[in-house]
Coordinates of C-alpha atoms (C1' of nucleotides) in Angstrom, one line a residue:
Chain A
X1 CA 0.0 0.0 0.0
X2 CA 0.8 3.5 -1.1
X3 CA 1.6 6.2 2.4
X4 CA -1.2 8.3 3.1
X5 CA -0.7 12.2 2.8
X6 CA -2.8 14.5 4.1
X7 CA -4.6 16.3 1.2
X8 CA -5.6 19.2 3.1
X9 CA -3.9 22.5 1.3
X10 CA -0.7 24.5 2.2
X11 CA -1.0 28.2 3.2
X12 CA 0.9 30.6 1.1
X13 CA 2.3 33.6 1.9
X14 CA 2.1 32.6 5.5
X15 CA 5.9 33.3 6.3
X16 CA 6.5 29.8 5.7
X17 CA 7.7 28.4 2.5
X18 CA 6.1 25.7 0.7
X19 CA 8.4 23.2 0.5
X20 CA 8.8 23.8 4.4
X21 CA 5.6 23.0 4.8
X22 CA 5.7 19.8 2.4
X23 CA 8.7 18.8 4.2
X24 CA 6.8 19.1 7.5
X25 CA 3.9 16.8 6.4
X26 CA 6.4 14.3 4.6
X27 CA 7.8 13.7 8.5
X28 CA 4.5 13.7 10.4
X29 CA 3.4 11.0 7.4
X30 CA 6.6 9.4 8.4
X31 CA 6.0 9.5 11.9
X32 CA 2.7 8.2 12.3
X33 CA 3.8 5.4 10.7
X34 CA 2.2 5.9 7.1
X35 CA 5.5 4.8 4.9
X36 CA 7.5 2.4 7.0
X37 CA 11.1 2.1 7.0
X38 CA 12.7 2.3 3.7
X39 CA 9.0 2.6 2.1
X40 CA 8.7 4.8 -1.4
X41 CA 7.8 7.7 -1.4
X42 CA 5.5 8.7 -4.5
X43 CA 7.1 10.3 -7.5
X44 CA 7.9 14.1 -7.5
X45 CA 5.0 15.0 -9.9
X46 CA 2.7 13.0 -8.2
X47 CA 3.5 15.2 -4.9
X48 CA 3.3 17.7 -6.8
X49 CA 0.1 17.4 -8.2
X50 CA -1.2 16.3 -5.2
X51 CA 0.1 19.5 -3.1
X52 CA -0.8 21.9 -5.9
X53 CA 3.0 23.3 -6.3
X54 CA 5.5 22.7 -8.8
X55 CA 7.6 20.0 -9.0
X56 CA 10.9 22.0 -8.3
X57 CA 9.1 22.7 -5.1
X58 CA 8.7 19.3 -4.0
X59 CA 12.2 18.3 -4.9
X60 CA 13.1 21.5 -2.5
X61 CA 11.1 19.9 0.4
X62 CA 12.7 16.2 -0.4
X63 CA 16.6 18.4 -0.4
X64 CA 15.6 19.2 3.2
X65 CA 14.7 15.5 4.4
X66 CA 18.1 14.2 2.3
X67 CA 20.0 16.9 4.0
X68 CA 18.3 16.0 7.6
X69 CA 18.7 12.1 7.1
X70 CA 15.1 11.3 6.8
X71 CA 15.0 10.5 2.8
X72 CA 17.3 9.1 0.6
X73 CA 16.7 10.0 -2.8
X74 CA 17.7 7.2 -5.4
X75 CA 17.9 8.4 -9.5
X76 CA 15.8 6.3 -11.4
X77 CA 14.4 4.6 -8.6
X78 CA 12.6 6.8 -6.0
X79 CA 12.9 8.4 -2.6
X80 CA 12.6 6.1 0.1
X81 CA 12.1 6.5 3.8
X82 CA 15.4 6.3 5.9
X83 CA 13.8 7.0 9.4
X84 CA 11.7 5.5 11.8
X85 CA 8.8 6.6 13.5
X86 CA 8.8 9.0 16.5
X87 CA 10.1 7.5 19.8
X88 CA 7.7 7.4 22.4
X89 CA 9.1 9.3 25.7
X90 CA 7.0 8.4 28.8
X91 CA 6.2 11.5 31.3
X92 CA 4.8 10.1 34.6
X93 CA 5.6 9.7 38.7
X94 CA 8.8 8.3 37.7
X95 CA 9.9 10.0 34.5
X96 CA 13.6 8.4 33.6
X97 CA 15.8 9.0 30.5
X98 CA 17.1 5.7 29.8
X99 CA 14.3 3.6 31.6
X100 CA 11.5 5.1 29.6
X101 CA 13.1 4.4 26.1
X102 CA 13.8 1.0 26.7
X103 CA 12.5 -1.2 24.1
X104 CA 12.6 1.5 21.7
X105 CA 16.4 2.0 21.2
X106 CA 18.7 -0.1 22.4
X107 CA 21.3 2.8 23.5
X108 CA 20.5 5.4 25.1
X109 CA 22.4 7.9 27.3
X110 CA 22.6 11.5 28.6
X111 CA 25.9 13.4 27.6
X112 CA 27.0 16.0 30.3
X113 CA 27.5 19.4 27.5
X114 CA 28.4 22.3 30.4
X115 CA 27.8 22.8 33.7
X116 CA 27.9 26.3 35.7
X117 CA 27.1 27.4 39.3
X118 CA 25.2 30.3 39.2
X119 CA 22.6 32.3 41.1
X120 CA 18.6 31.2 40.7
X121 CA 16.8 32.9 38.6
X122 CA 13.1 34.1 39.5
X123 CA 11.5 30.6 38.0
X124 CA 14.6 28.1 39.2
X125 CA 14.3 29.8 42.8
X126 CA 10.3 29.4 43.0
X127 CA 10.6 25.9 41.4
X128 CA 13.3 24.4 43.9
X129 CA 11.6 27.1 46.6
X130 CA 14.9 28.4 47.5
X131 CA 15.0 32.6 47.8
X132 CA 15.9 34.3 44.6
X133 CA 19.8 34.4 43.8
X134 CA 20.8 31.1 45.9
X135 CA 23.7 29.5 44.1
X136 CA 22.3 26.8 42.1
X137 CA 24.1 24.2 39.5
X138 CA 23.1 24.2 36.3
X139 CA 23.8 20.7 34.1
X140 CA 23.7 20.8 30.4
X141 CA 22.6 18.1 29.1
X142 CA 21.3 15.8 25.7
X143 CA 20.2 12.7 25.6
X144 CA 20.9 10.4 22.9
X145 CA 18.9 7.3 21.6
X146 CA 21.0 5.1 19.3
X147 CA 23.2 8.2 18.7
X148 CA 20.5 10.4 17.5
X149 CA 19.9 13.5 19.8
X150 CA 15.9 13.2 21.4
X151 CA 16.1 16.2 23.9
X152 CA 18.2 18.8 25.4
X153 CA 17.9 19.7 28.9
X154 CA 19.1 22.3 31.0
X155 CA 18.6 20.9 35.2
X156 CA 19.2 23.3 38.2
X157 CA 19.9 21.5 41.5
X158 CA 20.9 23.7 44.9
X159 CA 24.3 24.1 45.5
X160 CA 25.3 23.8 48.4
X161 CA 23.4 20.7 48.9
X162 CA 24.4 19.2 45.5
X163 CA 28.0 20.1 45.2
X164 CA 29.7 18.0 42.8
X165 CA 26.8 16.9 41.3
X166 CA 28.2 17.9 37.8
X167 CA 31.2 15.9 38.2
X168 CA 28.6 12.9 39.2
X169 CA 26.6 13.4 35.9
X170 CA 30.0 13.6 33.5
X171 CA 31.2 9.9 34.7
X172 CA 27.7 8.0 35.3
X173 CA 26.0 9.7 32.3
X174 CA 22.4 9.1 34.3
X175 CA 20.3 11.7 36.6
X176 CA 19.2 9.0 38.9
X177 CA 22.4 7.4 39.7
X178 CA 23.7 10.8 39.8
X179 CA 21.5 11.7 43.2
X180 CA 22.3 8.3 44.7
X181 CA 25.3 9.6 45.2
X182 CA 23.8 12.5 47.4
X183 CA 21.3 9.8 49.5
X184 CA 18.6 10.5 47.3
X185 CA 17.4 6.9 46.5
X186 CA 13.9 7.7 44.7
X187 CA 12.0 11.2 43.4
X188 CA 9.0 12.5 41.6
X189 CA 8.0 14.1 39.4
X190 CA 5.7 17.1 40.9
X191 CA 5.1 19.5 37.8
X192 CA 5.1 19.7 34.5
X193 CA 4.0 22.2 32.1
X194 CA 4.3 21.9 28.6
X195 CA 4.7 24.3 25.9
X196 CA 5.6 24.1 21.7
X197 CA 7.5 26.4 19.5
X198 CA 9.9 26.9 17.1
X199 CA 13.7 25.9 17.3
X200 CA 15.8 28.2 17.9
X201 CA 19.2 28.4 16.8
X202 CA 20.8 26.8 19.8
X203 CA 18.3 24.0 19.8
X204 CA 19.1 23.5 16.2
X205 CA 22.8 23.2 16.6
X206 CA 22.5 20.7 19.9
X207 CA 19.8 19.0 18.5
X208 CA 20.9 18.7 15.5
X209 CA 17.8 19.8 13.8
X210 CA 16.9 22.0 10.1
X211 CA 15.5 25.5 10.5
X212 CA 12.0 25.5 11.4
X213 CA 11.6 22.8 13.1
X214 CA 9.4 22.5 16.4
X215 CA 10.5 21.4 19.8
X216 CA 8.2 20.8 23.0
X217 CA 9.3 21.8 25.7
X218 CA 8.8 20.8 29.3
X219 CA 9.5 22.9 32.3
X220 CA 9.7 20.5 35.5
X221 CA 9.8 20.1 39.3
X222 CA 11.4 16.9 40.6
X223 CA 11.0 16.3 44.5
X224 CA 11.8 13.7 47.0
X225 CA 9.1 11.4 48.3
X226 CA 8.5 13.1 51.1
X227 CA 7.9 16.6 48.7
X228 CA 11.1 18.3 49.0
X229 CA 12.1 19.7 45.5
X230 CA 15.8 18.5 44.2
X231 CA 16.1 19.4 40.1
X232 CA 14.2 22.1 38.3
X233 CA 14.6 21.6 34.9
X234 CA 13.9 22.6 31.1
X235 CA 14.0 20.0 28.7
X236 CA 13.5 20.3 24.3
X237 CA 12.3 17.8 22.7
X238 CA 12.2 17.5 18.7
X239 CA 8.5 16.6 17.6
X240 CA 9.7 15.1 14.7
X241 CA 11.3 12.5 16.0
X242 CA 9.6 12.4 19.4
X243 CA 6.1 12.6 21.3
X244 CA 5.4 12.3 24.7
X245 CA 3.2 9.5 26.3
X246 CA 1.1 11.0 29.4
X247 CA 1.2 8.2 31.6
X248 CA 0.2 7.8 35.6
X249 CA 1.9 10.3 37.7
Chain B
X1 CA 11.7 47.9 33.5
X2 CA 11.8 46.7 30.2
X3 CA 10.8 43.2 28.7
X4 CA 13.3 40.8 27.8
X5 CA 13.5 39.4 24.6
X6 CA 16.0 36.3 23.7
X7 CA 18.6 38.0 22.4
X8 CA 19.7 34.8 20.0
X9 CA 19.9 34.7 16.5
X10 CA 17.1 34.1 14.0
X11 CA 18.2 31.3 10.6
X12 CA 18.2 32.8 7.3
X13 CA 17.0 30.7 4.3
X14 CA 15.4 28.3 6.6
X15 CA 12.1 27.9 4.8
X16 CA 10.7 30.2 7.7
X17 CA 10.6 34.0 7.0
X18 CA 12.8 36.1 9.3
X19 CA 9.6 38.0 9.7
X20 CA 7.7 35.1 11.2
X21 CA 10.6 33.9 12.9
X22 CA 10.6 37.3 15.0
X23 CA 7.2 37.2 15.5
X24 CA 7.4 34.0 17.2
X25 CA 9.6 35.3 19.5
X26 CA 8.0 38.4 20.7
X27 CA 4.7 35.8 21.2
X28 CA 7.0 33.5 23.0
X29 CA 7.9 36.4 25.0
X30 CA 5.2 37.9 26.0
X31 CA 3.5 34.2 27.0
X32 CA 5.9 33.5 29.4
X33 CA 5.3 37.0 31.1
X34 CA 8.0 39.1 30.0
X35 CA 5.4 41.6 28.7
X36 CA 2.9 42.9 30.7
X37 CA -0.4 43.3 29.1
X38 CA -0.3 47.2 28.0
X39 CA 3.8 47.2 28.5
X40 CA 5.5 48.6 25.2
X41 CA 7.7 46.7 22.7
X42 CA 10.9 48.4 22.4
X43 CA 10.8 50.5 19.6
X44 CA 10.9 49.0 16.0
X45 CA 15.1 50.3 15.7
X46 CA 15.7 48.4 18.5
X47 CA 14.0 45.4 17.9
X48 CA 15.7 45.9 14.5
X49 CA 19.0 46.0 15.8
X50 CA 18.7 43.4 18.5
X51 CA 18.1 40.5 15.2
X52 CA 20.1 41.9 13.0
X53 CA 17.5 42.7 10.6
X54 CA 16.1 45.6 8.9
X55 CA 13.5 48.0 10.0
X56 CA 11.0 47.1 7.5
X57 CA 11.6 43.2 8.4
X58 CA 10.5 44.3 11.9
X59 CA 7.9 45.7 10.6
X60 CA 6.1 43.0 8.7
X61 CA 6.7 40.9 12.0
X62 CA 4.6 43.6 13.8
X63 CA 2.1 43.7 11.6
X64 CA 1.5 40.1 11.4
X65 CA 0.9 40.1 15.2
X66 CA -1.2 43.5 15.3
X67 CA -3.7 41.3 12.5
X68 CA -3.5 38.7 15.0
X69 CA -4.9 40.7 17.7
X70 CA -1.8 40.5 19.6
X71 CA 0.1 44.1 19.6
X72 CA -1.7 48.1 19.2
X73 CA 0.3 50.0 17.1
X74 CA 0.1 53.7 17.7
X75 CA 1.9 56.3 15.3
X76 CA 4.0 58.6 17.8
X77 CA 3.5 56.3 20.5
X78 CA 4.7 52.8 20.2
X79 CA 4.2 49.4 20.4
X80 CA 2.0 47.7 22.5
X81 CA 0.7 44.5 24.1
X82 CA -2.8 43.9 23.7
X83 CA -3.1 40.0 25.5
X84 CA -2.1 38.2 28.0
X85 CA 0.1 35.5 29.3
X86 CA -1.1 31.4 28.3
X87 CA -3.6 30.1 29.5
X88 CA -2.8 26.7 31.3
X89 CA -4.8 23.8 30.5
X90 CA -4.7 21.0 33.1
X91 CA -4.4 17.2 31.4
X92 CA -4.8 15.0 34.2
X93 CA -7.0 11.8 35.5
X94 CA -9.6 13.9 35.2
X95 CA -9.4 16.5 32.8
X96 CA -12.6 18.7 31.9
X97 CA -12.4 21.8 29.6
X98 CA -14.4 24.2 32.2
X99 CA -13.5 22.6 35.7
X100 CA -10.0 23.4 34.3
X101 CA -10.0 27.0 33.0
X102 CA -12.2 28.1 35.7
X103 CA -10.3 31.2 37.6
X104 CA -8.2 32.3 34.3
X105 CA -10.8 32.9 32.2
X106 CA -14.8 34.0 33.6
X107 CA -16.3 32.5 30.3
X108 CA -15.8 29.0 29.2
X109 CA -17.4 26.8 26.6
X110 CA -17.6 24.2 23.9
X111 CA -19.3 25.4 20.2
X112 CA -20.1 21.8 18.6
X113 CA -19.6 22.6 15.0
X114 CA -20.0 19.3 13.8
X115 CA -21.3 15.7 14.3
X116 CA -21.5 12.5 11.9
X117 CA -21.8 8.8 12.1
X118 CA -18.7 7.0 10.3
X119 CA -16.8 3.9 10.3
X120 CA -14.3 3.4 12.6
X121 CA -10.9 3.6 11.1
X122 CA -8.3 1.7 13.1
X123 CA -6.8 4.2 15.0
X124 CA -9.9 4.8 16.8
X125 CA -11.2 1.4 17.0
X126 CA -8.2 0.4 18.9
X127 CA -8.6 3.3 21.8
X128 CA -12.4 2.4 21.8
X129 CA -11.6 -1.5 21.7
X130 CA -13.9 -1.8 19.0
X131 CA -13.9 -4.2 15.7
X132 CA -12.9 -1.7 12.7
X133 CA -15.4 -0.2 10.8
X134 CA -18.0 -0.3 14.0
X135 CA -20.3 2.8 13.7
X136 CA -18.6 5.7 15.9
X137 CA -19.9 8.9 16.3
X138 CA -18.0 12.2 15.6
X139 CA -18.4 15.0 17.4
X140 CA -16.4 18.0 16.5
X141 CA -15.7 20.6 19.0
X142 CA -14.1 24.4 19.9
X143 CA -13.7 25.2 23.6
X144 CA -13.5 29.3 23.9
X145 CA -12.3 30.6 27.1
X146 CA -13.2 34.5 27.1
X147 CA -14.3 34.1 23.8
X148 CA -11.4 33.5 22.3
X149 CA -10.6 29.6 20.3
X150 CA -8.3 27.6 23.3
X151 CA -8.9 24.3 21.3
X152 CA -10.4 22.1 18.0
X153 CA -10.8 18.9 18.9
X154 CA -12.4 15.7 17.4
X155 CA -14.1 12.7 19.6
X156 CA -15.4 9.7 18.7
X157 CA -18.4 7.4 20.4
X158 CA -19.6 3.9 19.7
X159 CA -22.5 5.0 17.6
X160 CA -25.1 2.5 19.1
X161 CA -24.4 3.2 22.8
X162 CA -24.5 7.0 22.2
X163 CA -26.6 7.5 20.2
X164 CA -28.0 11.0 20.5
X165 CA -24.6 12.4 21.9
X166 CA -24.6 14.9 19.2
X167 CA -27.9 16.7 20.1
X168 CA -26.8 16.6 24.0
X169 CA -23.4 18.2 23.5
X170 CA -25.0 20.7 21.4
X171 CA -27.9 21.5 24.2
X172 CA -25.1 21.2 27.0
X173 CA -22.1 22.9 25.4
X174 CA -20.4 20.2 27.9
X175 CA -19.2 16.3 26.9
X176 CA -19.6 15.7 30.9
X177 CA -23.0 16.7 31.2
X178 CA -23.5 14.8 27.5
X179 CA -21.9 11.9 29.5
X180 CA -24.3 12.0 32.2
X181 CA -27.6 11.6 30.4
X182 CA -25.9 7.9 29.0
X183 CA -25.2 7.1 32.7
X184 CA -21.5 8.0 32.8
X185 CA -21.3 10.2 35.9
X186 CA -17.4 9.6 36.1
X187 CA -14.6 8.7 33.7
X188 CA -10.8 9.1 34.2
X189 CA -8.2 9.6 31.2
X190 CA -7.0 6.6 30.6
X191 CA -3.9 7.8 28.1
X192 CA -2.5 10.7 26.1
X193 CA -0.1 11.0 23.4
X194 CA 1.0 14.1 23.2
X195 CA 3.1 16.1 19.7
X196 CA 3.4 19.2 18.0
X197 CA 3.3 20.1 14.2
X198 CA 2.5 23.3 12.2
X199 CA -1.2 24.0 12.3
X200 CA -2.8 23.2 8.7
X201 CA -5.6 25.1 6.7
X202 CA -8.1 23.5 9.1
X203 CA -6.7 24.8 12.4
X204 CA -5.9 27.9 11.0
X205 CA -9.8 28.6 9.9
X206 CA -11.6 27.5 13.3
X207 CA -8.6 28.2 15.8
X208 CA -8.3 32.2 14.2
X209 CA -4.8 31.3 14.2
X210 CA -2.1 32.9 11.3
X211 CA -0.2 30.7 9.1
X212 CA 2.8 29.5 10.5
X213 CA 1.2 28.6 13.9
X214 CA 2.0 26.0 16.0
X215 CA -0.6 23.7 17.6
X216 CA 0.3 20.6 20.4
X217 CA -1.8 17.9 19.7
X218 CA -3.1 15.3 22.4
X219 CA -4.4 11.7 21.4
X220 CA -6.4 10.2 24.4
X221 CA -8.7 7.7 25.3
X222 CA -11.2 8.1 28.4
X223 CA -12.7 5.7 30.1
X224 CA -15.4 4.3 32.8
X225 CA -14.0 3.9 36.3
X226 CA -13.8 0.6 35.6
X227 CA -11.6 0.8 32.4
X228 CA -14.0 0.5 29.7
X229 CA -13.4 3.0 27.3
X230 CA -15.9 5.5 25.9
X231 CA -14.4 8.5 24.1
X232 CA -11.3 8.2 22.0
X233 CA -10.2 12.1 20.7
X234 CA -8.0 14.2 19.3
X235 CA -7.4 17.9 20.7
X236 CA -5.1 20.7 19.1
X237 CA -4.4 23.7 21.1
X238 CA -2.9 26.7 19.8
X239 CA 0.7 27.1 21.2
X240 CA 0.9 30.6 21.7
X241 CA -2.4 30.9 23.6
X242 CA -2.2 27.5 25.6
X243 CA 0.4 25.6 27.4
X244 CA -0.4 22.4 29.1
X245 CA 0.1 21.5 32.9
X246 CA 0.4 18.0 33.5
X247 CA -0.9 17.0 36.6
X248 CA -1.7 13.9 38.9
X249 CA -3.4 11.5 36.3
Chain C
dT1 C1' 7.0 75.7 20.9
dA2 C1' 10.9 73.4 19.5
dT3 C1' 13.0 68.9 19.8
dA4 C1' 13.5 64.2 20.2
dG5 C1' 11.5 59.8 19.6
dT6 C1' 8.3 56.9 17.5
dT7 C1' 5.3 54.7 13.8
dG8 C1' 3.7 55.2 8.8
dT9 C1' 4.7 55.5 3.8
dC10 C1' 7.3 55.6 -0.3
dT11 C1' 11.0 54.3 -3.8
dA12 C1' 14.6 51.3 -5.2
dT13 C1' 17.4 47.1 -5.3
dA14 C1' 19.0 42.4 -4.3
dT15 C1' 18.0 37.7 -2.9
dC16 C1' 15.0 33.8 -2.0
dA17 C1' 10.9 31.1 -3.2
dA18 C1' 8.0 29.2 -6.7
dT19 C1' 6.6 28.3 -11.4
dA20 C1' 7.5 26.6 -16.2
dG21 C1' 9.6 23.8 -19.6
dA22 C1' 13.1 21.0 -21.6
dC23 C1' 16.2 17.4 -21.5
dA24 C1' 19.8 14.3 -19.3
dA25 C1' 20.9 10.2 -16.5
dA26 C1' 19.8 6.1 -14.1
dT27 C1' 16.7 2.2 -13.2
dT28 C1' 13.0 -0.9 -14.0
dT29 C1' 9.8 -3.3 -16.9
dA30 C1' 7.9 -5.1 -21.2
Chain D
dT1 C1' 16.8 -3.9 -26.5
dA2 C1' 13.3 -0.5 -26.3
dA3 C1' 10.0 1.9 -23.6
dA4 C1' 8.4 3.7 -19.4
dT5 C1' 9.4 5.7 -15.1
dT6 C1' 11.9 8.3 -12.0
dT7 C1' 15.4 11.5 -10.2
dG8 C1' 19.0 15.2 -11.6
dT9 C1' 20.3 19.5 -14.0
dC10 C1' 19.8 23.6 -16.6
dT11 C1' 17.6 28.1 -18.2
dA12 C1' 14.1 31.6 -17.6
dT13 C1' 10.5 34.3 -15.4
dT14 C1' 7.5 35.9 -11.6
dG15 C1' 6.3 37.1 -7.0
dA16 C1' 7.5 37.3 -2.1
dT17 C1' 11.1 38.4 1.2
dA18 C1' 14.7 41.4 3.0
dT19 C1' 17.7 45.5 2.8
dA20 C1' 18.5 50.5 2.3
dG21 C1' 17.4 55.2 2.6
dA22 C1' 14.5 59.2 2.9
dC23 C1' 10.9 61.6 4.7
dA24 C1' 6.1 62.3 6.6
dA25 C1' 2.9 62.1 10.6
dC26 C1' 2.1 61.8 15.2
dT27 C1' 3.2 62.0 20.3
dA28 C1' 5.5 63.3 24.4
dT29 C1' 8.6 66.2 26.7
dA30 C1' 12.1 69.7 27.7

DNA sequence: TATAGTTGTCTATATCAATAGACAAATTTA
DNA sequence: TAAATTTGTCTATTGATATAGACAACTATA
């Protein structure tokens, strides 16, 4: 069976060009799992035809996907799909990196990027309920899944409590066993909000993403059991190659 | 004291226009607070200078946002913010479009614009644990907060159990109190799957959004207490108006 | 009432995005 | 082998995007 692509018309003039916009509903088709893995995609004119543009348009759109790693694009044979569909990151009670992707890649790891001590800002001090200007560590951070980057995160953790926490994070590569190190055997997940926007030109470079590409981004409170808040943190996620699975928390 | 506006760089010949790309920003800046409602933009020069763009490309940024409703432009004057902050939409065990908006906004609703008896296709006969093609019913929904689109959503109902849904939601402007008359005076969320993607012509006409908009999208199935399921939908919320607050599900 | 600061309008030019058509190059199929 | 199908390359043209500069119109303030 032929992929399904969404008929529905592309909005000119809108700021974003067309074959952004093609490439954009080429991945979401990919994503939801309507051309498998190394599927064909149909010919250039019939994407054209079916998206109302001209062929040099599509074959803009399919550049981007080559150029991203998504498509590869054969000569007298077709473009087929490289990529698999979006991994499936579980946010709950116990939201972990490496546990929640098991089964879906089989490495996966968080790479320590920078870490700084600085004072909290307004949100980090009301999150981890410190007052406003407490030295705080902040960790830099991506995670990896198979060697492709699925999210970028920056975590805040007090101090003076967590002192040597970045060194913790560089050799274990893992959150979790990072705090076992300070007694903290288990923690929750208290808040998260969740937002959506554009990339911007840091998450493109550490994410390793194409201009215009969307992130979600979560903005979390981890505590102890017993409530006492540990990690504040701010993670980006790339929707094209991730979503988030709501589960019990 | 002035707002703050992220002061890193915007990617030329991205597919997005640095016009749109700048807009996103000072709509990404003004939802998280930066801006106070009637605060002024700095002045288009500024603004200018801070991107590394031209006047005029400021400009057609501006204007996009004062058609959206967003910014007052005032010759002599300045620049200034016309709404406010996100609104935060709780997802939880028990989400409910009111319950949850109740104290940011004083009017809350959901307009039923459409309902129609279909097929299931497989995506929705697996939430609803239904054979495929089982008759479902459609229902699709806006929820306005203040008047003003929060979110387009689509749910589905085994046809023969609800039969009459449609005309209930559209007396009750509420799926709970639709609920009620089929006996359901509870249900939890069972799951949610949440993404993001570029909103398409659809969103764009009932959400009053502007090309180039972002919408998250949520995938969930709800359910009696005792696990049987009995709405399957799928929600898009505009990304600049809404964010999402997870909470105890 | 000047003056400075701000948005609004205009002209001109360069680059990017999109369309159009033709044909080459590679692969598959009859 | 010949024909059909598909991606790759080239030229040309149009419209949208972005830059540049100048000045008008309006507002607030010294």
């Amino acid at each position: 069976m032929v992929g399904q692509l969404a008929a529905d018309s592309i909005e000119r003039r809108s700021g974003v060009s067309l074959w952004r916009q093609i490439a954009d509903k080429i991945l979401h088709a990919i994503a939801i799992g309507d051309f498998a893995e190394n599927a064909a995609l149909p010919p250039e004119v019939a994407l054209a035809e079916r998206y109302g543009v001209n062929r040099h348009t599509v074959r803009s759109a399919i550049a981007a996907l080559v150029q991203e790693g998504v498509l590869r694009a054969e000569q007298g044979r077709g473009t087929f799909v490289l990529s698999r569909k979006r991994l499936s990151y579980p946010i709950g009670a116990r939201t972990r990196f490496s546990a929640g992707l098991q089964g879906q890649a089989s490495e996966r790891h968080i790479v320590l990027l920078a870490s700084s001590v600085e004072p909290a800002s307004q949100r980090v001090a009301e999150g981890l309920g410190l007052a406003r200007g407490t030295n705080v560590i902040r960790l830099e951070t991506r995670g990896e899944a198979d060697g492709r980057p699925v999210s970028r995160a920056a975590g805040w953790f007090e101090a003076r409590r967590f002192a040597g926490i970045d060194a913790a994070m560089a050799q274990t590569g893992s959150i979790t066993a990072s705090l076992a190190r300070f007694g903290i055997d288990d923690y929750l997940r208290q808040s998260t909000m969740l937002s959506a926007r554009h990339a911007d030109a840091a998450d493109l470079a550490d994410l390793d993403l194409q201009p215009g590409a969307i992130v979600l981004v979560t903005v979390a409170v981890n505590v102890t059991p017993d409530g006492q808040p540990i990690q504040f943190s701010e993670s980006r996620f790339p929707a094209e190659r991730v979503e988030l699975k709501l589960s019990a928390l």
